[in-house]
Amino acid sequence: MIVYKSTDWWEALRHLGSSAIIRLLLKRVLFVGLYAAVVTAGVIRFERMNVAVDKEFFSFLGIMLSLLLAFRTNTAYDRFYEGRRLWGQLVNNCRNLAVLLHARLPADDYSNRTYFARLLSNFPIALDGHLRHGVRFDKLEEVQAGFIAQLQQAWHVPSCLSALLQEFYEQLVAAGVLLPTHLITIQRHHEALLDVAGGCERIKTTPIPFSYSYFIKGFISVFILIMPFNLLDTYQWLTVPITMFGAYALLGVEMIGDEIEDPFGKDSNDLPLTQMANRIRANVHEILHVELHEDIRGLADAPYSVVF
């Protein structure tokens, strides 16, 4: 994720190449410029390909396209924002669970505190991997002997961790450390963990319908292809830069929508899940007064983002 100062335009423009999507966009715009130059040369110098396009009809197509792109952008950003909101809920519920257990566990019960801190902080890290390219078990903390081997046999690691957390609560109730009334409060935050996981999976596995995405891409392509013919009689050779500028706007909006509609990837504009997961781990250990190695704690503030 690119973190930037929205008020500093010059600094933002200076780092324009930091985004892979912008670099790809510029390549496509150059290709459109080459196409526009060929069309312009063919019409002006060789008097070929002189196809007349009605300006009113072209303007009507532009209005239709702008409405489609506005809807496309809003839909993509809604998915991005919902993903961030879900991970915000995960942060809050993990902290709340840590606070509730900190208040109930004896201060000298280091064994249970360590077990719970490691088990709970493993959940966001496992969810991060689950939403991307698979859980990286080497990033998880070993809770007890054979713990990692047990998780490696699970198909859905976040659910397995949630089940182990529930077993831990029940053991504390049986031991008299927690009362059933405490469990009611804890349960609300515990259930939210899998609610967040399910919401993220819904976003991940439900892309924008193919027919809709294909239609917009086709519409943009045809609009750009006929744009030089509509501009030639008025702008002559200026048709080339004007067409490139129009392509930059149209292609840019569509490509950014493609990127942010799945906020859980590793593109430059996706959510910094790894950083948030490590921040949850640091918070949980701190609340429960469980030591965490300084190198691991430092991952919460590691520069996963392009910051300027």
mmCIF file of C-alpha atoms in Angstrom:
data_model
loop_
_atom_site.group_PDB
_atom_site.id
_atom_site.type_symbol
_atom_site.label_atom_id
_atom_site.label_comp_id
_atom_site.label_asym_id
_atom_site.label_seq_id
_atom_site.Cartn_x
_atom_site.Cartn_y
_atom_site.Cartn_z
ATOM 1 C CA MET A 1 0.000 0.000 0.000
ATOM 2 C CA ILE A 2 1.304 3.443 -0.898
ATOM 3 C CA VAL A 3 1.127 5.833 2.053
ATOM 4 C CA TYR A 4 1.321 9.466 0.986
ATOM 5 C CA LYS A 5 0.492 13.016 1.946
ATOM 6 C CA SER A 6 -2.639 13.919 0.045
ATOM 7 C CA THR A 7 -1.882 17.647 0.328
ATOM 8 C CA ASP A 8 1.589 17.403 -1.257
ATOM 9 C CA TRP A 9 0.912 17.225 -5.003
ATOM 10 C CA TRP A 10 4.496 17.710 -6.165
ATOM 11 C CA GLU A 11 5.831 14.932 -3.955
ATOM 12 C CA ALA A 12 3.063 12.613 -5.154
ATOM 13 C CA LEU A 13 3.860 13.372 -8.794
ATOM 14 C CA ARG A 14 7.570 12.791 -8.165
ATOM 15 C CA HIS A 15 6.798 9.258 -6.996
ATOM 16 C CA LEU A 16 4.427 8.547 -9.855
ATOM 17 C CA GLY A 17 6.523 5.566 -10.935
ATOM 18 C CA SER A 18 6.292 3.884 -7.522
ATOM 19 C CA SER A 19 3.091 2.132 -8.585
ATOM 20 C CA ALA A 20 3.343 -0.804 -10.974
ATOM 21 C CA ILE A 21 -0.159 -0.042 -12.241
ATOM 22 C CA ILE A 22 0.954 3.457 -13.299
ATOM 23 C CA ARG A 23 3.962 2.084 -15.147
ATOM 24 C CA LEU A 24 1.753 -0.377 -17.021
ATOM 25 C CA LEU A 25 -0.746 2.384 -17.730
ATOM 26 C CA LEU A 26 1.949 4.605 -19.266
ATOM 27 C CA LYS A 27 3.036 1.770 -21.551
ATOM 28 C CA ARG A 28 -0.518 1.359 -22.810
ATOM 29 C CA VAL A 29 -0.895 5.097 -23.290
ATOM 30 C CA LEU A 30 2.274 5.132 -25.421
ATOM 31 C CA PHE A 31 0.804 2.318 -27.507
ATOM 32 C CA VAL A 32 -2.378 4.362 -27.983
ATOM 33 C CA GLY A 33 -0.226 7.349 -28.983
ATOM 34 C CA LEU A 34 1.509 5.231 -31.622
ATOM 35 C CA TYR A 35 -1.884 4.119 -32.952
ATOM 36 C CA ALA A 36 -3.147 7.719 -33.030
ATOM 37 C CA ALA A 37 0.008 8.817 -34.867
ATOM 38 C CA VAL A 38 -0.467 6.133 -37.530
ATOM 39 C CA VAL A 39 -4.106 7.135 -38.029
ATOM 40 C CA THR A 40 -3.245 10.831 -38.161
ATOM 41 C CA ALA A 41 -0.442 10.264 -40.672
ATOM 42 C CA GLY A 42 -2.672 8.053 -42.784
ATOM 43 C CA VAL A 43 -5.391 10.689 -43.001
ATOM 44 C CA ILE A 44 -3.303 13.873 -43.311
ATOM 45 C CA ARG A 45 -0.389 12.741 -45.453
ATOM 46 C CA PHE A 46 -1.770 9.835 -47.414
ATOM 47 C CA GLU A 47 -5.485 10.670 -47.288
ATOM 48 C CA ARG A 48 -6.331 7.139 -46.181
ATOM 49 C CA MET A 49 -8.598 5.877 -43.400
ATOM 50 C CA ASN A 50 -10.565 9.116 -43.411
ATOM 51 C CA VAL A 51 -13.617 7.825 -41.536
ATOM 52 C CA ALA A 52 -16.135 10.416 -40.424
ATOM 53 C CA VAL A 53 -17.602 10.009 -36.927
ATOM 54 C CA ASP A 54 -20.585 12.093 -35.908
ATOM 55 C CA LYS A 55 -19.529 14.340 -33.012
ATOM 56 C CA GLU A 56 -22.881 14.256 -31.273
ATOM 57 C CA PHE A 57 -22.919 10.468 -31.350
ATOM 58 C CA PHE A 58 -19.348 10.392 -30.019
ATOM 59 C CA SER A 59 -20.316 12.762 -27.188
ATOM 60 C CA PHE A 60 -23.261 10.520 -26.336
ATOM 61 C CA LEU A 61 -20.922 7.518 -26.126
ATOM 62 C CA GLY A 62 -18.638 9.535 -23.847
ATOM 63 C CA ILE A 63 -21.481 10.284 -21.457
ATOM 64 C CA MET A 64 -22.508 6.629 -21.325
ATOM 65 C CA LEU A 65 -18.910 5.567 -20.718
ATOM 66 C CA SER A 66 -18.441 8.100 -17.917
ATOM 67 C CA LEU A 67 -21.505 6.739 -16.107
ATOM 68 C CA LEU A 68 -20.235 3.171 -16.436
ATOM 69 C CA LEU A 69 -16.784 4.113 -15.176
ATOM 70 C CA ALA A 70 -18.236 6.008 -12.214
ATOM 71 C CA PHE A 71 -20.222 2.937 -11.211
ATOM 72 C CA ARG A 72 -17.147 0.746 -11.794
ATOM 73 C CA THR A 73 -14.944 2.903 -9.598
ATOM 74 C CA ASN A 74 -17.499 3.112 -6.789
ATOM 75 C CA THR A 75 -17.998 -0.663 -6.810
ATOM 76 C CA ALA A 76 -14.263 -1.340 -6.681
ATOM 77 C CA TYR A 77 -13.657 1.166 -3.866
ATOM 78 C CA ASP A 78 -16.588 -0.234 -1.872
ATOM 79 C CA ARG A 79 -14.843 -3.625 -1.916
ATOM 80 C CA PHE A 80 -11.531 -2.037 -0.902
ATOM 81 C CA TYR A 81 -13.139 -0.075 1.933
ATOM 82 C CA GLU A 82 -15.088 -3.084 3.164
ATOM 83 C CA GLY A 83 -11.863 -5.101 3.291
ATOM 84 C CA ARG A 84 -10.222 -2.398 5.389
ATOM 85 C CA ARG A 85 -13.271 -2.165 7.642
ATOM 86 C CA LEU A 86 -13.208 -5.926 8.246
ATOM 87 C CA TRP A 87 -9.549 -5.856 9.210
ATOM 88 C CA GLY A 88 -10.285 -2.911 11.488
ATOM 89 C CA GLN A 89 -12.864 -5.086 13.231
ATOM 90 C CA LEU A 90 -10.273 -7.847 13.539
ATOM 91 C CA VAL A 91 -7.835 -5.458 15.205
ATOM 92 C CA ASN A 92 -10.480 -4.282 17.690
ATOM 93 C CA ASN A 93 -11.781 -7.735 18.583
ATOM 94 C CA CYS A 94 -8.304 -9.202 19.108
ATOM 95 C CA ARG A 95 -7.440 -6.335 21.424
ATOM 96 C CA ASN A 96 -10.737 -6.721 23.293
ATOM 97 C CA LEU A 97 -10.143 -10.449 23.773
ATOM 98 C CA ALA A 98 -6.657 -9.746 25.079
ATOM 99 C CA VAL A 99 -7.994 -7.133 27.520
ATOM 100 C CA LEU A 100 -10.754 -9.446 28.792
ATOM 101 C CA LEU A 101 -8.384 -12.372 29.362
ATOM 102 C CA HIS A 102 -5.774 -10.093 30.920
ATOM 103 C CA ALA A 103 -8.334 -9.030 33.521
ATOM 104 C CA ARG A 104 -9.310 -12.618 34.375
ATOM 105 C CA LEU A 105 -6.032 -14.522 34.228
ATOM 106 C CA PRO A 106 -3.858 -14.302 37.364
ATOM 107 C CA ALA A 107 -0.840 -12.065 36.910
ATOM 108 C CA ASP A 108 1.524 -14.935 37.722
ATOM 109 C CA ASP A 109 -0.175 -17.392 35.327
ATOM 110 C CA TYR A 110 2.494 -16.900 32.697
ATOM 111 C CA SER A 111 1.815 -20.250 31.052
ATOM 112 C CA ASN A 112 -1.811 -19.518 30.140
ATOM 113 C CA ARG A 113 -1.018 -15.918 29.247
ATOM 114 C CA THR A 114 1.717 -17.002 26.857
ATOM 115 C CA TYR A 115 -0.445 -19.753 25.363
ATOM 116 C CA PHE A 116 -3.339 -17.392 24.718
ATOM 117 C CA ALA A 117 -1.171 -14.528 23.404
ATOM 118 C CA ARG A 118 0.518 -16.770 20.873
ATOM 119 C CA LEU A 119 -2.670 -18.560 19.863
ATOM 120 C CA LEU A 120 -4.677 -15.368 19.367
ATOM 121 C CA SER A 121 -1.920 -13.499 17.531
ATOM 122 C CA ASN A 122 -1.517 -16.430 15.151
ATOM 123 C CA PHE A 123 -5.062 -15.893 13.855
ATOM 124 C CA PRO A 124 -4.499 -12.651 11.861
ATOM 125 C CA ILE A 125 -1.175 -13.953 10.540
ATOM 126 C CA ALA A 126 -2.853 -17.153 9.354
ATOM 127 C CA LEU A 127 -5.733 -15.152 7.844
ATOM 128 C CA ASP A 128 -3.227 -12.972 5.979
ATOM 129 C CA GLY A 129 -1.684 -16.049 4.351
ATOM 130 C CA HIS A 130 -5.069 -17.673 3.775
ATOM 131 C CA LEU A 131 -6.247 -14.656 1.754
ATOM 132 C CA ARG A 132 -3.068 -14.554 -0.297
ATOM 133 C CA HIS A 133 -0.863 -17.415 -1.451
ATOM 134 C CA GLY A 134 -1.178 -19.803 1.468
ATOM 135 C CA VAL A 135 -0.349 -19.732 5.166
ATOM 136 C CA ARG A 136 3.342 -19.368 5.917
ATOM 137 C CA PHE A 137 3.665 -21.644 8.933
ATOM 138 C CA ASP A 138 7.197 -20.424 9.639
ATOM 139 C CA LYS A 139 5.664 -17.051 10.548
ATOM 140 C CA LEU A 140 3.384 -18.570 13.209
ATOM 141 C CA GLU A 141 4.433 -18.894 16.839
ATOM 142 C CA GLU A 142 4.793 -22.385 18.268
ATOM 143 C CA VAL A 143 2.176 -22.592 21.016
ATOM 144 C CA GLN A 144 3.009 -26.099 22.203
ATOM 145 C CA ALA A 145 4.778 -29.196 20.919
ATOM 146 C CA GLY A 146 3.273 -30.404 17.630
ATOM 147 C CA PHE A 147 1.151 -27.270 17.205
ATOM 148 C CA ILE A 148 2.495 -26.267 13.775
ATOM 149 C CA ALA A 149 2.323 -29.864 12.521
ATOM 150 C CA GLN A 150 -1.341 -29.970 13.579
ATOM 151 C CA LEU A 151 -2.118 -26.773 11.686
ATOM 152 C CA GLN A 152 -0.363 -28.035 8.554
ATOM 153 C CA GLN A 153 -2.949 -30.811 8.357
ATOM 154 C CA ALA A 154 -5.832 -28.311 8.418
ATOM 155 C CA TRP A 155 -7.505 -27.166 5.209
ATOM 156 C CA HIS A 156 -8.829 -23.944 6.774
ATOM 157 C CA VAL A 157 -6.213 -22.791 9.281
ATOM 158 C CA PRO A 158 -8.141 -19.758 10.669
ATOM 159 C CA SER A 159 -11.078 -22.027 11.598
ATOM 160 C CA CYS A 160 -8.707 -24.460 13.307
ATOM 161 C CA LEU A 161 -7.198 -21.645 15.367
ATOM 162 C CA SER A 162 -10.656 -20.387 16.284
ATOM 163 C CA ALA A 163 -11.617 -23.860 17.504
ATOM 164 C CA LEU A 164 -8.474 -24.059 19.648
ATOM 165 C CA LEU A 165 -9.292 -20.668 21.162
ATOM 166 C CA GLN A 166 -12.809 -21.846 22.007
ATOM 167 C CA GLU A 167 -11.388 -24.977 23.673
ATOM 168 C CA PHE A 168 -9.092 -22.759 25.737
ATOM 169 C CA TYR A 169 -12.012 -20.653 26.982
ATOM 170 C CA GLU A 170 -13.937 -23.780 27.964
ATOM 171 C CA GLN A 171 -10.922 -25.117 29.868
ATOM 172 C CA LEU A 172 -10.683 -21.846 31.808
ATOM 173 C CA VAL A 173 -14.381 -22.082 32.671
ATOM 174 C CA ALA A 174 -13.943 -25.676 33.850
ATOM 175 C CA ALA A 175 -10.961 -24.602 35.978
ATOM 176 C CA GLY A 176 -12.981 -21.793 37.559
ATOM 177 C CA VAL A 177 -10.794 -19.035 36.120
ATOM 178 C CA LEU A 178 -13.676 -17.797 33.982
ATOM 179 C CA LEU A 179 -17.331 -17.700 34.924
ATOM 180 C CA PRO A 180 -20.084 -18.540 32.415
ATOM 181 C CA THR A 181 -21.091 -14.870 32.482
ATOM 182 C CA HIS A 182 -17.566 -13.935 31.396
ATOM 183 C CA LEU A 183 -17.757 -16.438 28.587
ATOM 184 C CA ILE A 184 -20.848 -14.693 27.206
ATOM 185 C CA THR A 185 -18.895 -11.443 26.821
ATOM 186 C CA ILE A 186 -15.851 -13.199 25.382
ATOM 187 C CA GLN A 187 -17.967 -15.174 22.941
ATOM 188 C CA ARG A 188 -19.183 -12.051 21.178
ATOM 189 C CA HIS A 189 -15.644 -10.989 20.307
ATOM 190 C CA HIS A 190 -14.530 -14.531 19.534
ATOM 191 C CA GLU A 191 -17.298 -15.112 16.998
ATOM 192 C CA ALA A 192 -16.309 -11.890 15.249
ATOM 193 C CA LEU A 193 -12.977 -13.485 14.260
ATOM 194 C CA LEU A 194 -14.570 -15.969 11.884
ATOM 195 C CA ASP A 195 -17.115 -13.356 10.803
ATOM 196 C CA VAL A 196 -14.193 -11.245 9.591
ATOM 197 C CA ALA A 197 -12.584 -14.257 7.890
ATOM 198 C CA GLY A 198 -15.841 -15.081 6.120
ATOM 199 C CA GLY A 199 -16.350 -11.491 4.998
ATOM 200 C CA CYS A 200 -12.829 -11.347 3.558
ATOM 201 C CA GLU A 201 -13.340 -14.655 1.741
ATOM 202 C CA ARG A 202 -16.556 -13.321 0.247
ATOM 203 C CA ILE A 203 -14.703 -10.337 -1.219
ATOM 204 C CA LYS A 204 -11.808 -12.517 -2.369
ATOM 205 C CA THR A 205 -13.887 -15.173 -4.118
ATOM 206 C CA THR A 206 -16.597 -12.954 -5.620
ATOM 207 C CA PRO A 207 -15.040 -10.761 -8.306
ATOM 208 C CA ILE A 208 -16.885 -8.262 -10.459
ATOM 209 C CA PRO A 209 -19.033 -10.329 -12.905
ATOM 210 C CA PHE A 210 -17.015 -11.190 -16.002
ATOM 211 C CA SER A 211 -19.658 -9.989 -18.460
ATOM 212 C CA TYR A 212 -19.732 -6.553 -16.822
ATOM 213 C CA SER A 213 -15.946 -6.222 -16.707
ATOM 214 C CA TYR A 214 -15.599 -7.461 -20.296
ATOM 215 C CA PHE A 215 -18.257 -5.018 -21.505
ATOM 216 C CA ILE A 216 -16.527 -2.001 -19.954
ATOM 217 C CA LYS A 217 -13.120 -3.015 -21.329
ATOM 218 C CA GLY A 218 -14.621 -3.523 -24.788
ATOM 219 C CA PHE A 219 -16.450 -0.200 -24.619
ATOM 220 C CA ILE A 220 -13.267 1.649 -23.621
ATOM 221 C CA SER A 221 -11.266 -0.039 -26.394
ATOM 222 C CA VAL A 222 -13.773 0.901 -29.098
ATOM 223 C CA PHE A 223 -14.077 4.452 -27.750
ATOM 224 C CA ILE A 224 -10.296 4.953 -27.864
ATOM 225 C CA LEU A 225 -10.047 3.403 -31.346
ATOM 226 C CA ILE A 226 -12.542 5.844 -32.846
ATOM 227 C CA MET A 227 -11.351 8.862 -30.851
ATOM 228 C CA PRO A 228 -8.685 10.002 -33.403
ATOM 229 C CA PHE A 229 -11.209 9.977 -36.254
ATOM 230 C CA ASN A 230 -13.478 12.286 -34.281
ATOM 231 C CA LEU A 231 -10.670 14.751 -33.500
ATOM 232 C CA LEU A 232 -8.723 14.846 -36.771
ATOM 233 C CA ASP A 233 -10.714 17.466 -38.675
ATOM 234 C CA THR A 234 -10.359 19.926 -35.806
ATOM 235 C CA TYR A 235 -6.964 19.257 -34.208
ATOM 236 C CA GLN A 236 -4.863 17.689 -36.987
ATOM 237 C CA TRP A 237 -1.540 16.524 -35.424
ATOM 238 C CA LEU A 238 -2.682 17.596 -31.964
ATOM 239 C CA THR A 239 -4.984 14.603 -32.184
ATOM 240 C CA VAL A 240 -2.100 12.393 -30.980
ATOM 241 C CA PRO A 241 -1.477 14.011 -27.534
ATOM 242 C CA ILE A 242 -5.202 14.615 -27.004
ATOM 243 C CA THR A 243 -5.968 10.955 -27.681
ATOM 244 C CA MET A 244 -3.153 9.905 -25.326
ATOM 245 C CA PHE A 245 -4.543 12.110 -22.572
ATOM 246 C CA GLY A 246 -8.040 10.692 -23.038
ATOM 247 C CA ALA A 247 -6.663 7.142 -22.999
ATOM 248 C CA TYR A 248 -4.734 7.916 -19.805
ATOM 249 C CA ALA A 249 -7.949 8.953 -18.048
ATOM 250 C CA LEU A 250 -10.132 6.103 -19.325
ATOM 251 C CA LEU A 251 -7.611 3.287 -19.007
ATOM 252 C CA GLY A 252 -6.371 4.600 -15.662
ATOM 253 C CA VAL A 253 -9.790 4.518 -14.015
ATOM 254 C CA GLU A 254 -10.460 0.992 -15.269
ATOM 255 C CA MET A 255 -7.030 -0.372 -14.304
ATOM 256 C CA ILE A 256 -7.176 1.136 -10.822
ATOM 257 C CA GLY A 257 -10.621 -0.418 -10.387
ATOM 258 C CA ASP A 258 -9.199 -3.809 -11.396
ATOM 259 C CA GLU A 259 -6.441 -3.465 -8.812
ATOM 260 C CA ILE A 260 -8.407 -2.328 -5.769
ATOM 261 C CA GLU A 261 -11.419 -4.611 -6.258
ATOM 262 C CA ASP A 262 -9.280 -7.344 -4.623
ATOM 263 C CA PRO A 263 -7.728 -5.509 -1.644
ATOM 264 C CA PHE A 264 -5.972 -8.611 -0.303
ATOM 265 C CA GLY A 265 -3.303 -9.015 -2.965
ATOM 266 C CA LYS A 266 0.251 -7.693 -2.936
ATOM 267 C CA ASP A 267 -0.095 -4.876 -5.438
ATOM 268 C CA SER A 268 1.085 -1.414 -4.474
ATOM 269 C CA ASN A 269 -2.446 -0.195 -3.692
ATOM 270 C CA ASP A 270 -3.635 -3.242 -1.740
ATOM 271 C CA LEU A 271 -4.085 -3.393 2.014
ATOM 272 C CA PRO A 272 -0.935 -3.960 4.135
ATOM 273 C CA LEU A 273 -2.284 -7.140 5.737
ATOM 274 C CA THR A 274 1.086 -8.414 6.939
ATOM 275 C CA GLN A 275 1.834 -5.168 8.716
ATOM 276 C CA MET A 276 -1.605 -5.113 10.377
ATOM 277 C CA ALA A 277 -1.297 -8.768 11.429
ATOM 278 C CA ASN A 278 2.079 -8.129 13.056
ATOM 279 C CA ARG A 279 0.703 -5.049 14.766
ATOM 280 C CA ILE A 280 -2.092 -7.157 16.272
ATOM 281 C CA ARG A 281 0.511 -9.647 17.531
ATOM 282 C CA ALA A 282 2.521 -6.863 19.176
ATOM 283 C CA ASN A 283 -0.614 -5.375 20.782
ATOM 284 C CA VAL A 284 -1.855 -8.715 22.132
ATOM 285 C CA HIS A 285 1.498 -9.587 23.710
ATOM 286 C CA GLU A 286 1.772 -6.132 25.236
ATOM 287 C CA ILE A 287 -1.725 -6.236 26.760
ATOM 288 C CA LEU A 288 -1.163 -9.677 28.279
ATOM 289 C CA HIS A 289 2.328 -8.733 29.536
ATOM 290 C CA VAL A 290 3.974 -11.489 27.512
ATOM 291 C CA GLU A 291 7.456 -10.914 26.192
ATOM 292 C CA LEU A 292 7.920 -10.665 22.443
ATOM 293 C CA HIS A 293 11.284 -10.604 20.727
ATOM 294 C CA GLU A 294 12.278 -7.126 19.628
ATOM 295 C CA ASP A 295 12.804 -8.234 16.017
ATOM 296 C CA ILE A 296 9.281 -9.684 15.854
ATOM 297 C CA ARG A 297 7.819 -6.601 17.509
ATOM 298 C CA GLY A 298 9.582 -4.433 14.944
ATOM 299 C CA LEU A 299 7.660 -6.132 12.117
ATOM 300 C CA ALA A 300 4.581 -4.146 13.176
ATOM 301 C CA ASP A 301 6.269 -0.988 11.898
ATOM 302 C CA ALA A 302 8.289 -2.513 9.069
ATOM 303 C CA PRO A 303 8.171 -0.496 5.815
ATOM 304 C CA TYR A 304 5.887 -2.815 3.860
ATOM 305 C CA SER A 305 4.429 0.344 2.312
ATOM 306 C CA VAL A 306 5.930 2.791 -0.111
ATOM 307 C CA VAL A 307 5.935 5.844 2.151
ATOM 308 C CA PHE A 308 6.486 9.429 1.057
#
